[in-house]
Tab-separated table of C-alpha atoms in Angstrom:
chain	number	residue	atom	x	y	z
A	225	UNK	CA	46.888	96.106	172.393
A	226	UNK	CA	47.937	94.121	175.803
A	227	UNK	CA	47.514	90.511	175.456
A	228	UNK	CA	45.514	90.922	178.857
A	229	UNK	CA	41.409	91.536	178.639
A	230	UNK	CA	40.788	94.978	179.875
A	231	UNK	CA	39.915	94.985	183.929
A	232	UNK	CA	41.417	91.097	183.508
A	233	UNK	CA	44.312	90.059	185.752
A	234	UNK	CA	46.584	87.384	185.793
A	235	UNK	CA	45.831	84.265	188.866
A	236	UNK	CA	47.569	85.345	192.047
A	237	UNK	CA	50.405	83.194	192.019
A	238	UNK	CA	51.628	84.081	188.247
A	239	UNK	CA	51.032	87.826	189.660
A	240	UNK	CA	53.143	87.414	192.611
A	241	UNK	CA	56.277	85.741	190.511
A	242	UNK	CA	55.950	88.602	188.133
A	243	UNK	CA	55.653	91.417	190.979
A	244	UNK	CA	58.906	89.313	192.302
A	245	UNK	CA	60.275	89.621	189.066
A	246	UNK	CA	60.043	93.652	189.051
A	247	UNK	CA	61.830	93.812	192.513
A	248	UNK	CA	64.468	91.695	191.798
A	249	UNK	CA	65.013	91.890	188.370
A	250	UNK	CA	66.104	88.587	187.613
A	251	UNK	CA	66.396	87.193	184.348
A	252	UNK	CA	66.336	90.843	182.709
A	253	UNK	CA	67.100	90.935	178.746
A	254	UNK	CA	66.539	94.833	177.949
A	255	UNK	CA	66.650	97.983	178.771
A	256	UNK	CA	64.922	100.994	179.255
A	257	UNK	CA	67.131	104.578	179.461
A	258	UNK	CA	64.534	107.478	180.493
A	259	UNK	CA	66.209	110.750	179.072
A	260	UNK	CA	64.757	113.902	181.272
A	261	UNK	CA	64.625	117.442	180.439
A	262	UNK	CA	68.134	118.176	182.436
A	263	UNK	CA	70.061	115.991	180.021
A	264	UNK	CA	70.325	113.539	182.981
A	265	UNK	CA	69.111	109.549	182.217
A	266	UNK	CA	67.900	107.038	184.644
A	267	UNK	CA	68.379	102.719	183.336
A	268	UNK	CA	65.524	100.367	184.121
A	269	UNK	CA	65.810	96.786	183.740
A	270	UNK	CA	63.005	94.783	181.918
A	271	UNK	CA	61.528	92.160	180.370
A	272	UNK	CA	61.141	91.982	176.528
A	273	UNK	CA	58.246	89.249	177.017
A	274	UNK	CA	56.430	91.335	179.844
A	275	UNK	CA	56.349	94.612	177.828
A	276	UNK	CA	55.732	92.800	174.415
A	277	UNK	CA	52.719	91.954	176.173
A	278	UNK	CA	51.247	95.151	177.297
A	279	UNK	CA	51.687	96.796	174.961
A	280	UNK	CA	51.626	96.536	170.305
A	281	UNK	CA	54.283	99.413	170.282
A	282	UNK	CA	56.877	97.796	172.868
A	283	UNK	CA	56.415	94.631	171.142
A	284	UNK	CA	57.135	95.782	167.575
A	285	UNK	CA	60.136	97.726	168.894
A	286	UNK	CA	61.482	95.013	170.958
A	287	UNK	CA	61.287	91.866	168.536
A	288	UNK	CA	60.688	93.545	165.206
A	289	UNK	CA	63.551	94.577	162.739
A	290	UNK	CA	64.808	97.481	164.870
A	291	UNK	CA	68.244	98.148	166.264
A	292	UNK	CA	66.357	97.953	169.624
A	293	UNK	CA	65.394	94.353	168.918
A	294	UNK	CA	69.525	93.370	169.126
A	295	UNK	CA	70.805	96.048	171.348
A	296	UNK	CA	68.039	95.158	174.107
A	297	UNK	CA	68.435	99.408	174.711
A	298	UNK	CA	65.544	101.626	174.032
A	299	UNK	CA	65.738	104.986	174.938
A	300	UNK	CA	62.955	107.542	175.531
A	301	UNK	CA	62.772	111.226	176.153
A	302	UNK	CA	58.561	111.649	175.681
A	303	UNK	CA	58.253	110.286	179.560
A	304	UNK	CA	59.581	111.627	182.721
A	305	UNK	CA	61.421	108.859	185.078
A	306	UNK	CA	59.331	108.960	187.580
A	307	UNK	CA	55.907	108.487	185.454
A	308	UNK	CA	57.877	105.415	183.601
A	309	UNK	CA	58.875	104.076	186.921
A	310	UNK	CA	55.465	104.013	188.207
A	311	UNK	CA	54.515	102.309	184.344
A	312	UNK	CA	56.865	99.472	185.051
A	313	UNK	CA	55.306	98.692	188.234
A	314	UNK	CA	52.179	98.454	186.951
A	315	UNK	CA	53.529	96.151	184.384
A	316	UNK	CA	54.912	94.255	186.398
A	317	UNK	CA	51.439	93.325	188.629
A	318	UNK	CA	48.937	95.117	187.347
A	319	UNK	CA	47.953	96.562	190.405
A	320	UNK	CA	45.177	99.343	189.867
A	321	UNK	CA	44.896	100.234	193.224
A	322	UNK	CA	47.981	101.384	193.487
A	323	UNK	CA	46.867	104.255	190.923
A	324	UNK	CA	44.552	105.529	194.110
A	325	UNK	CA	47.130	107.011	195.588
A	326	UNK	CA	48.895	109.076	193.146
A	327	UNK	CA	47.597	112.684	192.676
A	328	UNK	CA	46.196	113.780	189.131
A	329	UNK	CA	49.515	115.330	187.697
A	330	UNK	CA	50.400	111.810	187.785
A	331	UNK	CA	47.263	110.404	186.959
A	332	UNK	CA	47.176	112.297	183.900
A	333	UNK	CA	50.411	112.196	182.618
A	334	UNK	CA	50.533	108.078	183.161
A	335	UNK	CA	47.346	107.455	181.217
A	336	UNK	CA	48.973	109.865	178.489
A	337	UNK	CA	51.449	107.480	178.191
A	338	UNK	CA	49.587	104.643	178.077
A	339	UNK	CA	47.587	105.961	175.516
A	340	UNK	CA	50.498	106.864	172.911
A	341	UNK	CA	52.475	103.174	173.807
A	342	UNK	CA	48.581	101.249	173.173
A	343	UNK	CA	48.536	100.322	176.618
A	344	UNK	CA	44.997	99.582	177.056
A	345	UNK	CA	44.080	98.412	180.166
A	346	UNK	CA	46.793	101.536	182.136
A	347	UNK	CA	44.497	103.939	179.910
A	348	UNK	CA	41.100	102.385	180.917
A	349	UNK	CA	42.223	101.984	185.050
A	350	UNK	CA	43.412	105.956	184.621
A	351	UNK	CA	40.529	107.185	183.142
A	352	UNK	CA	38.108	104.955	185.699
A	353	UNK	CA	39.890	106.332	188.477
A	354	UNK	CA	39.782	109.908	186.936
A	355	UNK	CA	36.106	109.824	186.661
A	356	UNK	CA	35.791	108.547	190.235
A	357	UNK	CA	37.702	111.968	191.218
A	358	UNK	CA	35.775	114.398	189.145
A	359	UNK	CA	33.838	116.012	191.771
A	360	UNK	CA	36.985	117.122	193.754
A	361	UNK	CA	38.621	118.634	190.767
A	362	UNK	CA	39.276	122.184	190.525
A	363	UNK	CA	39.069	124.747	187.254
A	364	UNK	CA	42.058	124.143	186.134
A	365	UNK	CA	42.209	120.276	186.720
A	366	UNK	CA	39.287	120.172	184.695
A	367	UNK	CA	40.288	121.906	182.173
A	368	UNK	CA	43.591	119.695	182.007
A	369	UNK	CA	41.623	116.644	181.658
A	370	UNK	CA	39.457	118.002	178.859
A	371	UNK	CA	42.681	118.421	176.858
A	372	UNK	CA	43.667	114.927	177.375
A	373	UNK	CA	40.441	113.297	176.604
A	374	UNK	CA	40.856	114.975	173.124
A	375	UNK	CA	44.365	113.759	172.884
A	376	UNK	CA	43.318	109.988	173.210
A	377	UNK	CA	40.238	111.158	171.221
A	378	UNK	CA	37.453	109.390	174.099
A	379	UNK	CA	34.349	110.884	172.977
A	380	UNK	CA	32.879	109.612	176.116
A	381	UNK	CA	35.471	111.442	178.613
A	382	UNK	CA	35.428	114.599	176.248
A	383	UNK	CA	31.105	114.857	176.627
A	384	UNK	CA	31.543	114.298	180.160
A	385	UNK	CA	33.843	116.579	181.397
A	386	UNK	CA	32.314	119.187	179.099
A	387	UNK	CA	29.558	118.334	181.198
A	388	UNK	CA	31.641	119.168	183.975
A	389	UNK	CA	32.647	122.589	182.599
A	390	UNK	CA	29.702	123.898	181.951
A	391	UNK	CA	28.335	123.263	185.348
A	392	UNK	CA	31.405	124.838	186.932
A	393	UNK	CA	31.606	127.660	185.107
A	394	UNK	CA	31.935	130.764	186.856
A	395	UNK	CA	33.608	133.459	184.982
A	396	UNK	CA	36.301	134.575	182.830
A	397	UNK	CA	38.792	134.235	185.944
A	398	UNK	CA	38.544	130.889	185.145
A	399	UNK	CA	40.317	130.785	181.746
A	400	UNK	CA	44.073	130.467	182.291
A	401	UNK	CA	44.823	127.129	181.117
A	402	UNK	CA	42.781	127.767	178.250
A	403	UNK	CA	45.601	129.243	176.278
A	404	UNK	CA	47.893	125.708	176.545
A	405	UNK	CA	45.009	124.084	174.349
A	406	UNK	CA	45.953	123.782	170.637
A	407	UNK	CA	43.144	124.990	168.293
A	408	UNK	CA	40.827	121.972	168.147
A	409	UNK	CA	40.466	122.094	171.831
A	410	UNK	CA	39.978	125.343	172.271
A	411	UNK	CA	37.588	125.850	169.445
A	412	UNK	CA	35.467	123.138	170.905
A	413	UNK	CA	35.988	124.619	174.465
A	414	UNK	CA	34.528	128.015	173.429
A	415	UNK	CA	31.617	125.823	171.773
A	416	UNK	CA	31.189	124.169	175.056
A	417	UNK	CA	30.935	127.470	177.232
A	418	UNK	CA	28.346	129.312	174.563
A	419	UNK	CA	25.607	129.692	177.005
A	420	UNK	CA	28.000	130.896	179.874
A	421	UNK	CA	29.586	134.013	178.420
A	422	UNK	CA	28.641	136.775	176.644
A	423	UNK	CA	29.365	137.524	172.524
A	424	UNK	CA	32.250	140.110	173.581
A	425	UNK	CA	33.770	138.057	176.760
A	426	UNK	CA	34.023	135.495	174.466
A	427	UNK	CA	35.391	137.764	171.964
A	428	UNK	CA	37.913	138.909	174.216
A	429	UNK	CA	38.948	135.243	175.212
A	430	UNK	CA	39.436	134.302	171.565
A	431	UNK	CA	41.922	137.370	171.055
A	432	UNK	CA	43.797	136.933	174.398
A	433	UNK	CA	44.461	133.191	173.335
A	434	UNK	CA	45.473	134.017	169.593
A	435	UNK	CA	48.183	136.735	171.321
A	436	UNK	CA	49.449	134.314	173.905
A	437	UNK	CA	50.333	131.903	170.916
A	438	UNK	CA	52.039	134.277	168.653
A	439	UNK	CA	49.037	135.494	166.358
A	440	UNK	CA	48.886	139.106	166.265
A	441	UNK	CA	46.572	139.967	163.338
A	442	UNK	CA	45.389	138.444	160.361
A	443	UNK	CA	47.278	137.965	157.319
A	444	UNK	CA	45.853	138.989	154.148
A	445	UNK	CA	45.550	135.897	151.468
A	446	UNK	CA	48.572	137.753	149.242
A	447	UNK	CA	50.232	137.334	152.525
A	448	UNK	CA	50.185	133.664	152.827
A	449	UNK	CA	50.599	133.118	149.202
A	450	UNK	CA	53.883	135.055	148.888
A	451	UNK	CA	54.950	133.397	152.453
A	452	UNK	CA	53.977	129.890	151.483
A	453	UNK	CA	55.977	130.324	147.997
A	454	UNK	CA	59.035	132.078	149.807
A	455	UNK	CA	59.241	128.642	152.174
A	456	UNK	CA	58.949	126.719	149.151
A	457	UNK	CA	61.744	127.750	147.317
A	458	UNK	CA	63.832	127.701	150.739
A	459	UNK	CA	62.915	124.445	151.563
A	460	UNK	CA	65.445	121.647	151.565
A	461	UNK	CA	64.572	118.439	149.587
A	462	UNK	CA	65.410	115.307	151.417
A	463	UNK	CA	66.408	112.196	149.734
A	464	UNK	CA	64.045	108.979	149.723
A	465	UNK	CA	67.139	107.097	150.711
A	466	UNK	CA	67.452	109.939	154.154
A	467	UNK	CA	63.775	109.681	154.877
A	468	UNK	CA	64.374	105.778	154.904
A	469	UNK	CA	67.610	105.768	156.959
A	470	UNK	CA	65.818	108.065	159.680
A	471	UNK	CA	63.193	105.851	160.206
A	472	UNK	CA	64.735	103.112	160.124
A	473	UNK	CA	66.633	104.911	162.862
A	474	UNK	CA	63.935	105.586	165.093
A	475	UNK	CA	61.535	102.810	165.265
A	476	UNK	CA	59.293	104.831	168.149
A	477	UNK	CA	58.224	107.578	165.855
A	478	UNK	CA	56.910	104.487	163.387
A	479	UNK	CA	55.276	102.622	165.682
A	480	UNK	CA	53.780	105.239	167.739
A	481	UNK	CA	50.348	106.245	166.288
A	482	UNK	CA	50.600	110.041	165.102
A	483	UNK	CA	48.261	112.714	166.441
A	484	UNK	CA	46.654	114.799	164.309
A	485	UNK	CA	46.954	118.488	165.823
A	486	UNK	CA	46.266	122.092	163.671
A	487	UNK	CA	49.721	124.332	163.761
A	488	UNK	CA	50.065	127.860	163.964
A	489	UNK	CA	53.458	127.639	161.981
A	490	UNK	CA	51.326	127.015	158.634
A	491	UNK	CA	50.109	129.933	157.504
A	492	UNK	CA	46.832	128.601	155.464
A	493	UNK	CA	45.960	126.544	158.523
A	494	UNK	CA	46.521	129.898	161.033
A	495	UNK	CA	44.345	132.170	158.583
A	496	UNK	CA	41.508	129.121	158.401
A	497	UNK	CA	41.664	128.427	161.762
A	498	UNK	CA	41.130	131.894	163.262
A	499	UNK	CA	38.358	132.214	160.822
A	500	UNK	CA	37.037	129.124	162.293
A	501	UNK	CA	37.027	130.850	165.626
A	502	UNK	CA	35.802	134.086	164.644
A	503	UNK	CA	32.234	132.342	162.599
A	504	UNK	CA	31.788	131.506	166.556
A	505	UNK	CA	30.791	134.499	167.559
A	506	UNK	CA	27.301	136.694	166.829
A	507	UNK	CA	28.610	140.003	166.220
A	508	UNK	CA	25.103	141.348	165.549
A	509	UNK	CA	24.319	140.989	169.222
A	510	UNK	CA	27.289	143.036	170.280
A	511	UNK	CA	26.293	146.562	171.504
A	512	UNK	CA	27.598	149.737	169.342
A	513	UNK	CA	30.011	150.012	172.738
A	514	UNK	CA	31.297	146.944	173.190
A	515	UNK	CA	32.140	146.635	169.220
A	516	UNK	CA	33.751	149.624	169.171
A	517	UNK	CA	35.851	148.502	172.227
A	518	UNK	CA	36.367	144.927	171.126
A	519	UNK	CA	36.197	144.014	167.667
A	520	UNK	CA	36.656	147.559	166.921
A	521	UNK	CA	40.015	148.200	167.435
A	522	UNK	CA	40.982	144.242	166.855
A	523	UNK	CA	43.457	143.603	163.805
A	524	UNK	CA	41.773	139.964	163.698
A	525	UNK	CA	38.912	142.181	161.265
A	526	UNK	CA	39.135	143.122	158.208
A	527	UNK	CA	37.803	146.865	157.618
A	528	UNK	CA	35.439	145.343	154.814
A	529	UNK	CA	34.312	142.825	157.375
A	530	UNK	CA	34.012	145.515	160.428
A	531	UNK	CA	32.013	147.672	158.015
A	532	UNK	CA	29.434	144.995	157.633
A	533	UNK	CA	29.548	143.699	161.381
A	534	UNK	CA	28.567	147.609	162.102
A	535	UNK	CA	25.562	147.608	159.830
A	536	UNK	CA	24.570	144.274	161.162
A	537	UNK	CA	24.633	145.939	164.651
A	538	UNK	CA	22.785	149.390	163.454
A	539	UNK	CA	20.521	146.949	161.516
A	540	UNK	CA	19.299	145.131	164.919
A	541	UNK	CA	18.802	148.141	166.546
A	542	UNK	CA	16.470	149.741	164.485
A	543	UNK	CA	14.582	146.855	164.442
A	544	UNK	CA	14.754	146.566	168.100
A	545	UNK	CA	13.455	149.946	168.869
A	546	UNK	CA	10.579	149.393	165.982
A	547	UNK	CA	9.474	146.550	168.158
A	548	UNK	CA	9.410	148.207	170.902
A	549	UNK	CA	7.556	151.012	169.528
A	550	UNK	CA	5.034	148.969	167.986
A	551	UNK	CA	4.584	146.829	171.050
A	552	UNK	CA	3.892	149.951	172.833
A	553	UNK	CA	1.485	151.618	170.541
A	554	UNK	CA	-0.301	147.811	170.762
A	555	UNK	CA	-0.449	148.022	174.709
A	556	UNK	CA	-2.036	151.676	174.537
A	557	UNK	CA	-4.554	150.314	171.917
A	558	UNK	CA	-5.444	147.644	173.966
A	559	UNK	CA	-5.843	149.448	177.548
A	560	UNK	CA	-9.612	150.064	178.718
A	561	UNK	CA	-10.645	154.087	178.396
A	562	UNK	CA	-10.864	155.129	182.003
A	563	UNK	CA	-14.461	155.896	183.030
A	564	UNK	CA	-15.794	159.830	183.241
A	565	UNK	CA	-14.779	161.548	186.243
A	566	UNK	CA	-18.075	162.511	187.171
A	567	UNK	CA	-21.420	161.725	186.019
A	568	UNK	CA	-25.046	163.536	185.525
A	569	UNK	CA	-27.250	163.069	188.137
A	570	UNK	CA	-30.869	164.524	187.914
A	571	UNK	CA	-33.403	163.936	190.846
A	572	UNK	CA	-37.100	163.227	189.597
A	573	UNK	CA	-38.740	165.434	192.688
A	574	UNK	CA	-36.774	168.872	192.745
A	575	UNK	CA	-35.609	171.132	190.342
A	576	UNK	CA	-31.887	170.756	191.341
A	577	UNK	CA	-29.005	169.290	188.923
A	578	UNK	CA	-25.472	168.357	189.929
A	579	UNK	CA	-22.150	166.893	188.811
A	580	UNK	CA	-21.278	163.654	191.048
A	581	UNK	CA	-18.223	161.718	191.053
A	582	UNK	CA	-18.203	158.290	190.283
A	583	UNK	CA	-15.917	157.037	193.019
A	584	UNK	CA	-17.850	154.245	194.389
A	585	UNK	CA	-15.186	154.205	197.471
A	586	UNK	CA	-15.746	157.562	198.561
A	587	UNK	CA	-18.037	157.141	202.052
A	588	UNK	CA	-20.535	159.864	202.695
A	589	UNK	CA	-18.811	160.774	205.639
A	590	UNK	CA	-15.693	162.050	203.175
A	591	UNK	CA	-17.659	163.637	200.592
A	592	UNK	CA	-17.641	167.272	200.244
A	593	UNK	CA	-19.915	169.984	201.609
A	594	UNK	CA	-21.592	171.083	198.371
A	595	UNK	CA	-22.668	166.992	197.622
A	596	UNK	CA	-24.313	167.051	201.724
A	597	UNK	CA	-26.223	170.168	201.573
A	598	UNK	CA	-27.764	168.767	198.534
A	599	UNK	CA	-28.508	165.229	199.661
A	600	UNK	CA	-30.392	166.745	202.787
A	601	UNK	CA	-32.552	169.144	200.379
A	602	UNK	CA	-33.242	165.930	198.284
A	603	UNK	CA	-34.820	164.220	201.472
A	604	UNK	CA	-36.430	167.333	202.490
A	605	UNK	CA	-38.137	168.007	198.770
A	606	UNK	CA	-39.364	164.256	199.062
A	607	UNK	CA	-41.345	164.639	202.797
């Protein structure tokens, strides 16, 4: 961890004669070789004291028992030039403002950095000015950032920009960056998004992302245990004494805090982990259609475990249409009998009897001729 309080600066004037150190690079006792993907390398002069200082890793690897300590040389090929460029300048002043105007690639990929050196107050100035942004982010930007925030494992970031995601999502359209996620991420991506997509879009979503990385079906357990055993005996047993010399060989990899990801090259961990993602979804509120078109015809089911996913299915149904049946018969129980449609009407002074109807809106001027002739013989029996 920096020797510098988080958000904490050095007094102007020791600022300035570092910031002059930087541009002039006076007084430099090691350096840094940036190896990019071309094979190229770009040199940058430093300061063993400055980077001691911000950061536990540098420090260890600079003036601990490393070939890097004598040499003054450390190479690295984890960082692009220009993202370590822009890491020395902030070392050298540590100027968060400047981090304004870069655009989120760089954002991003500088407070990676920071996070896997233990530079503490880059990571906390990155993600600060990350969260400021987070309205004007896109999909896809959003998604990025929810993949870093479990890489440097801020609980925090993660619950906010799931926040994010879930307000923002839209529809499956949306999913493309999805399948760069290893399987923690992804698993607790398609946890996030629950409420936003349906059992068989998110079906469909788990299946295109175990295709894009290489998982076709699901291997049987006498599978893995004959693969796993095959590796075994195939496997090369190195020496205590090689294990030592290689580490002793590259002090980054020791001093570099490890990250814990799931790999699809195990074959227990692939067969857990697509179980994992398949408990996720409700098959029982699939339709008989969209089973038979989804998890149907997937090879991520077992036909035991399709058989049983069916019944569920035909199970809820049944059910479903009992309900509704019963509900019905209830709501014709319950509904009032509709009155007679005409009633008995028998007039104390004549001798006459006649059906009436009961409409109470009918005028006399509507009703029919039969009904008038005998309402005037009623008056006319009563004079």
């Amino acid at each position: 961890m920096s020797i510098w309080p988080i958000r904490t600066l050095p007094n102007s004037k020791m600022r300035s004669c570092m910031m002059e150190l930087g541009r002039t690079n006076r007084h430099t006792d090691c350096t840094f070789i940036i190896e990019d993907e071309s094979g190229g390398s770009q040199s940058f002069p430093c300061h063993k004291l400055l980077f001691s200082c911000a950061s536990d890793v540098f420090d260890r690897m600079l003036y601990g028992d490393y070939i890097e300590s004598t040499s003054g040389v450390v190479r690295l090929n984890d960082v692009q030039p220009d993202i370590f460029e822009k890491f020395r300048d902030y070392v050298y002043g540590y100027e968060c403002d400047k981090l304004q105007k870069y655009d989120f690639d760089t954002l991003i990929r500088l407070c990676e950095f920071a996070n896997k050196y233990l530079v503490q107050s880059l990571e906390e100035d990155c993600v600060k000015d990350l969260l400021i942004r987070k309205n004007t982010f896109d999909m896809g930007e959003l998604l990025r950032l929810f993949q870093c925030a479990h890489r440097m494992n801020r609980k925090s970031l993660i619950n906010q920009i799931a926040w994010e995601l879930k307000c923002t999502f839209k529809s499956t359209l949306d999913h493309s960056g999805v399948y760069e996620f290893n399987c923690e991420v992804f698993k607790h991506y398609i946890e996030v998004i629950a409420s936003k997509i349906s059992e068989a879009d998110r079906f469909r979503l788990l299946e295109m992302y175990l295709k894009y990385n290489g998982i076709e079906e699901l291997e049987s357990a006498g599978q893995v245990d004959s693969q796993d055993a095959t590796e075994a005996n195939t496997t090369t047993i190195t020496t205590t004494n090689e294990v030592e010399n290689q580490e002793s060989e590259l002090p980054s990899t020791s001093c570099v805090p490890l990250k814990t990801e799931c790999s699809f090259a195990v074959p227990n961990k692939k067969a857990s982990f697509v179980s994992d993602l398949l408990a996720l979804i409700d098959f029982g509120k699939l339709s008989p259609k969209e089973f038979y078109d989804g998890p149907g015809k997937s090879n991520f089911l077992s036909l035991a475990e399709k058989y049983e996913h069916m019944y569920q299915i035909a199970k809820n149904c049944v059910t479903a249409k009992d309900e509704l049946q019963l509900k019905m018969a209830l709501t014709t129980e319950q509904k009032p009998p509709l009155p007679s449609e005409s009633r008995r009407i028998v007039h104390m002074g004549g001798s006459l009897m006649r059906d009436e109807p009961t409409a109470s809106s009918v005028t006399s001027h509507y009703l029919s001729r039969p009904i008038r002739r005998y309402r005037a013989w009623s008056a006319h029996s009563d004079v």
